[in-house]
Coordinates of C-alpha atoms and ligand atoms in Angstrom, one line a residue:
M46 CA 0.0 0.0 0.0
A47 CA 1.2 3.5 -0.8
A48 CA 2.4 5.6 2.2
P49 CA 0.1 8.5 3.3
L50 CA 0.6 11.5 1.1
N51 CA 2.0 14.7 2.5
P52 CA -0.8 17.3 1.9
A53 CA 1.9 19.9 0.9
L54 CA 2.9 17.5 -1.9
V55 CA -0.6 17.0 -3.1
E56 CA -1.2 20.8 -3.1
L57 CA 2.0 21.4 -5.1
A58 CA 1.2 18.6 -7.6
A59 CA -2.4 19.7 -8.1
A60 CA -1.3 23.3 -8.8
A61 CA 1.6 22.4 -11.0
R62 CA 1.3 23.2 -14.7
R63 CA 4.8 22.3 -15.7
V64 CA 6.2 19.2 -14.1
T65 CA 9.7 18.0 -14.8
V66 CA 10.5 14.4 -13.7
L67 CA 14.1 13.3 -13.3
S68 CA 14.0 9.5 -13.2
G69 CA 16.7 6.9 -12.4
A70 CA 17.0 3.1 -12.1
G71 CA 14.5 3.0 -9.2
M72 CA 11.8 4.0 -11.6
S73 CA 12.1 0.7 -13.4
A74 CA 12.9 -1.5 -10.3
E75 CA 9.3 -2.6 -9.9
S76 CA 9.2 -3.7 -13.5
G77 CA 12.0 -6.1 -12.7
V78 CA 15.0 -4.2 -13.9
P79 CA 17.6 -4.3 -11.2
T80 CA 19.0 -1.0 -10.0
F81 CA 22.7 -0.4 -10.2
R82 CA 23.4 -0.2 -6.5
A83 CA 20.9 -2.6 -4.9
A84 CA 22.6 -4.7 -2.2
Q85 CA 21.5 -8.1 -3.4
S86 CA 20.5 -8.0 -7.0
G87 CA 22.1 -4.9 -8.4
L88 CA 24.0 -5.1 -11.6
W89 CA 27.0 -3.8 -9.7
E90 CA 27.0 -6.9 -7.6
R91 CA 27.2 -9.3 -10.5
F92 CA 29.4 -7.3 -12.8
D93 CA 32.1 -4.8 -12.1
P94 CA 31.0 -1.7 -14.1
T95 CA 34.4 -0.4 -14.2
M96 CA 35.3 -3.5 -16.2
L97 CA 32.3 -3.3 -18.5
A98 CA 30.8 0.2 -18.9
T99 CA 33.9 1.9 -20.2
P100 CA 35.4 2.6 -23.6
Q101 CA 38.5 0.9 -22.3
A102 CA 36.6 -2.3 -21.6
W103 CA 35.1 -2.2 -25.0
E104 CA 38.5 -1.8 -26.6
A105 CA 40.0 -4.6 -24.5
D106 CA 37.1 -7.1 -24.9
P107 CA 34.2 -6.1 -27.1
E108 CA 32.7 -9.6 -27.0
L109 CA 32.4 -9.6 -23.2
V110 CA 31.0 -6.1 -23.1
W111 CA 28.5 -6.8 -25.9
A112 CA 27.4 -10.0 -24.1
W113 CA 26.6 -8.0 -21.0
Y114 CA 24.5 -5.4 -23.0
A115 CA 22.8 -8.1 -24.9
W116 CA 21.7 -9.6 -21.6
R117 CA 20.4 -6.2 -20.5
I118 CA 18.5 -5.7 -23.8
N119 CA 16.9 -9.1 -23.4
L120 CA 16.0 -8.3 -19.8
V121 CA 14.3 -5.0 -20.7
R122 CA 12.4 -6.6 -23.6
G123 CA 11.0 -9.1 -21.3
V124 CA 9.5 -6.6 -18.7
E125 CA 6.6 -4.2 -18.8
P126 CA 6.2 -0.6 -17.7
N127 CA 5.0 -0.4 -14.1
A128 CA 2.2 1.6 -12.5
G129 CA 4.6 4.5 -11.9
H130 CA 5.5 4.8 -15.6
R131 CA 1.8 4.6 -16.5
A132 CA 0.8 7.2 -13.9
L133 CA 3.3 9.7 -15.4
A134 CA 1.8 9.1 -18.9
R135 CA -1.7 9.8 -17.5
W136 CA -0.5 12.9 -15.7
A137 CA 0.7 14.3 -19.0
E138 CA -2.9 14.2 -20.3
R139 CA -3.8 17.0 -17.9
T140 CA -0.6 18.9 -17.5
Q141 CA 2.8 19.3 -19.1
V142 CA 5.1 16.5 -17.8
R143 CA 8.6 16.5 -19.2
I144 CA 10.8 13.5 -18.4
A145 CA 14.6 13.5 -18.3
T146 CA 15.8 10.0 -17.4
Q147 CA 19.1 8.4 -16.6
N148 CA 17.6 5.1 -17.6
V149 CA 18.7 3.4 -20.8
D150 CA 15.5 1.4 -21.0
D151 CA 12.4 2.4 -23.0
L152 CA 9.8 1.8 -20.3
H153 CA 8.6 5.4 -20.1
E154 CA 8.0 5.4 -23.8
R155 CA 6.2 2.0 -23.7
A156 CA 3.9 3.4 -21.0
G157 CA 3.0 6.2 -23.4
S158 CA 5.3 9.1 -22.3
D159 CA 7.5 11.2 -24.6
V160 CA 10.9 11.3 -23.1
L161 CA 12.6 14.7 -23.4
A162 CA 16.1 13.5 -22.6
H163 CA 17.8 10.1 -22.2
L164 CA 20.7 11.5 -20.3
H165 CA 22.7 8.3 -20.4
G166 CA 21.6 7.2 -23.9
S167 CA 19.4 4.2 -24.9
L168 CA 20.3 0.5 -24.8
T169 CA 18.8 -0.1 -28.2
A170 CA 20.0 3.0 -30.0
L171 CA 22.9 1.0 -31.6
R172 CA 25.6 2.7 -33.5
C173 CA 29.0 2.0 -35.0
A174 CA 31.8 2.4 -32.5
D175 CA 34.1 3.6 -35.3
C176 CA 32.1 5.8 -37.8
E177 CA 29.3 6.6 -35.3
R178 CA 26.6 5.8 -37.9
P179 CA 23.3 4.6 -36.3
F180 CA 22.8 0.9 -36.9
D181 CA 19.3 -0.6 -37.2
G182 CA 20.1 -3.9 -38.7
P183 CA 19.3 -7.2 -37.0
V184 CA 21.3 -8.2 -33.9
E185 CA 21.3 -11.5 -32.2
I186 CA 20.0 -11.3 -28.7
P187 CA 20.3 -14.7 -26.9
A188 CA 17.4 -15.7 -24.7
E189 CA 19.9 -16.7 -21.9
P190 CA 22.9 -14.8 -20.7
V191 CA 26.1 -15.7 -22.5
E192 CA 29.7 -14.8 -21.5
R193 CA 30.8 -13.7 -24.9
L194 CA 29.0 -12.5 -28.0
A195 CA 30.4 -11.0 -31.2
P196 CA 29.1 -7.5 -31.9
A197 CA 27.4 -6.9 -35.3
A198 CA 29.6 -5.3 -38.0
C199 CA 28.8 -1.9 -39.4
P200 CA 27.6 -2.2 -43.0
A201 CA 29.4 1.1 -43.9
C202 CA 32.8 0.6 -42.4
D203 CA 32.9 -2.9 -40.9
G204 CA 33.4 -1.3 -37.4
R205 CA 31.9 -3.0 -34.4
V206 CA 28.3 -2.0 -33.4
R207 CA 28.0 -0.8 -29.8
P208 CA 25.0 0.1 -27.6
G209 CA 24.1 3.8 -27.5
V210 CA 24.7 4.2 -23.8
V211 CA 27.0 6.6 -22.1
W212 CA 30.0 4.9 -20.7
F213 CA 32.1 6.2 -17.8
G214 CA 34.3 9.0 -19.0
E215 CA 32.1 9.7 -22.1
M216 CA 30.1 12.8 -22.9
L217 CA 26.3 12.9 -22.5
P218 CA 24.4 12.8 -25.8
Q219 CA 24.5 16.1 -27.6
G220 CA 21.9 18.5 -26.1
A221 CA 20.5 16.0 -23.5
F222 CA 21.7 17.8 -20.5
D223 CA 20.8 21.3 -21.7
A224 CA 17.3 20.1 -22.6
A225 CA 16.9 18.7 -19.1
A226 CA 18.3 21.8 -17.5
D227 CA 15.9 24.0 -19.5
A228 CA 13.0 21.8 -18.4
V229 CA 14.1 22.1 -14.8
F230 CA 14.4 25.9 -14.9
D231 CA 11.1 26.2 -16.6
A232 CA 9.1 23.9 -14.2
D233 CA 6.9 24.7 -11.3
L234 CA 7.6 21.3 -9.8
V235 CA 10.6 19.0 -10.2
L236 CA 10.1 15.4 -9.1
V237 CA 13.2 13.3 -8.6
V238 CA 12.2 9.6 -8.8
G239 CA 14.4 6.6 -8.0
T240 CA 17.9 7.9 -8.4
S241 CA 20.8 7.6 -5.9
G242 CA 22.0 11.0 -7.0
L243 CA 25.6 9.9 -7.3
V244 CA 26.3 10.2 -11.0
Y245 CA 27.1 13.7 -12.4
P246 CA 26.2 15.8 -14.2
A247 CA 22.6 14.3 -13.9
A248 CA 22.8 14.6 -10.1
S249 CA 23.3 18.4 -10.4
L250 CA 19.8 18.9 -11.9
P251 CA 17.8 19.0 -8.6
D252 CA 20.3 21.6 -7.3
L253 CA 19.8 23.7 -10.4
A254 CA 16.1 23.6 -9.9
R255 CA 16.3 24.7 -6.3
G256 CA 18.9 27.4 -7.2
H257 CA 16.2 28.7 -9.5
G258 CA 13.5 28.7 -6.8
V259 CA 11.7 25.6 -8.3
P260 CA 10.3 23.2 -5.6
V261 CA 11.9 19.8 -5.7
V262 CA 10.4 16.6 -4.4
E263 CA 12.3 13.3 -4.0
L264 CA 10.4 10.1 -4.4
N265 CA 12.6 7.3 -3.2
P266 CA 12.1 4.6 -0.5
E267 CA 15.6 5.3 0.8
D268 CA 17.7 8.2 1.9
T269 CA 20.1 9.5 -0.7
P270 CA 22.5 12.4 -0.9
V271 CA 19.7 14.4 -2.7
S272 CA 17.3 14.0 0.3
E273 CA 18.8 16.8 2.4
R274 CA 18.7 19.2 -0.5
V275 CA 15.0 18.9 -1.6
D276 CA 11.8 20.6 -0.4
I277 CA 9.8 17.5 0.2
V278 CA 11.1 14.0 0.9
W279 CA 8.5 11.4 -0.2
R280 CA 9.4 7.9 1.1
D281 CA 7.6 5.5 -1.2
T282 CA 8.3 3.5 -4.3
A283 CA 7.6 4.7 -7.9
A284 CA 4.9 2.1 -8.7
R285 CA 3.0 2.8 -5.4
G286 CA 3.5 6.5 -4.9
L287 CA 2.9 7.9 -8.4
P288 CA -0.6 6.3 -8.9
A289 CA -1.5 7.4 -5.4
L290 CA -0.5 11.0 -6.1
L291 CA -2.4 11.0 -9.4
A292 CA -5.5 9.7 -7.6
A293 CA -5.1 12.4 -4.9
I294 CA -4.8 15.3 -7.4
A295 CA -7.7 14.1 -9.4
V296 CA -9.9 15.0 -6.4
A297 CA -7.8 17.9 -5.1
Ligands
OAD388 P1 21.0 3.6 -8.7 O1 21.0 2.2 -8.8 O2 22.3 4.3 -8.3 O3 20.0 4.1 -7.6 C1 18.7 3.6 -7.6 C2 17.9 4.4 -6.6 O4 16.5 4.0 -6.8 C3 18.3 4.2 -5.2 O5 18.3 5.5 -4.5 C4 17.1 3.4 -4.6 O6 16.8 3.7 -3.2 C5 15.9 3.8 -5.5 N1 14.9 2.8 -5.6 C6 15.0 1.5 -5.5 N2 13.8 0.9 -5.7 C7 12.9 2.0 -6.0 C8 11.5 2.0 -6.3 N3 10.8 0.9 -6.4 N4 11.0 3.2 -6.5 C9 11.7 4.4 -6.4 N5 13.0 4.4 -6.1 C10 13.6 3.2 -5.9 O7 20.5 4.2 -10.1 P2 20.7 5.6 -10.7 O8 20.7 6.7 -9.7 O9 19.7 5.7 -11.9 O10 24.9 5.5 -15.4 O11 22.2 5.4 -11.3 C11 22.7 6.5 -12.0 C12 23.6 6.0 -13.0 O12 24.6 5.2 -12.4 C13 23.0 5.1 -14.1 O13 22.3 5.8 -15.1 C14 24.3 4.5 -14.6 C15 25.1 4.2 -13.4 O14 26.4 4.5 -13.5 C16 25.6 5.1 -16.6 O15 25.5 3.9 -16.9 C17 26.3 6.2 -17.2

């Protein structure tokens, strides 16, 4: 059951005409996509990201890195948007809701939302690692995790095809951060959902909002470094809290 809603939160949400949502891995947790830093099941537990999510790892062992991403693509294909994703899509029918996500899955879109910015790219936006051309040819995605998998070859230059995600040390996709920052400045409510607030520059967005006088709400079942720098801390999960908030503002 959803936690009781803070009346100040309901009032803020009911009055908001321009909502900007900053979502992270916790947004998709209840769909069955493990977060990065969960104690038991996090991707970080099973794999060392510093070994896999870097340009250096790709250079050293592209088959290992591609096998890991193929596993994640398969995982995301097999899950559905949760009630939190769906609540945000419904909210957008009555007010402007802009979403900037750190997630590389497509669950917001599959729930019916337009995503303003995928700050860390998209799992399935494949491109050539050499010539950068987008790749939309067929790729083999095994049903079970494998340890090694040869990446597809780029039809233009024969380079290796890589996932369109941001690896450690890489730049964010062109324009993504600026679009998110503009949406934050121009909002009358910023809702930070399911992110540990550890990875920059995405983690600076809630502070940009507050610096601009925009109220910031954090929806997260746990304490994070963001918690002490927001206006309202909302301790619940995305799939419980967001539908409850939508229901409350419908009658507010
Ligand atoms: P993390 O895994 O670091 O944090 C997930 C957050 O979601 C935690 O604060 C949890 O408490 C919270 N959480 C868990 N279950 C939740 C639920 N059901 N509802 C709401 N919140 C929940 O994920 P991110 O902050 O997204 O970057 O990680 C940021 C970046 O770190 C990722 O985009 C990735 C990684 O390095 C790249 O790959 C570049």
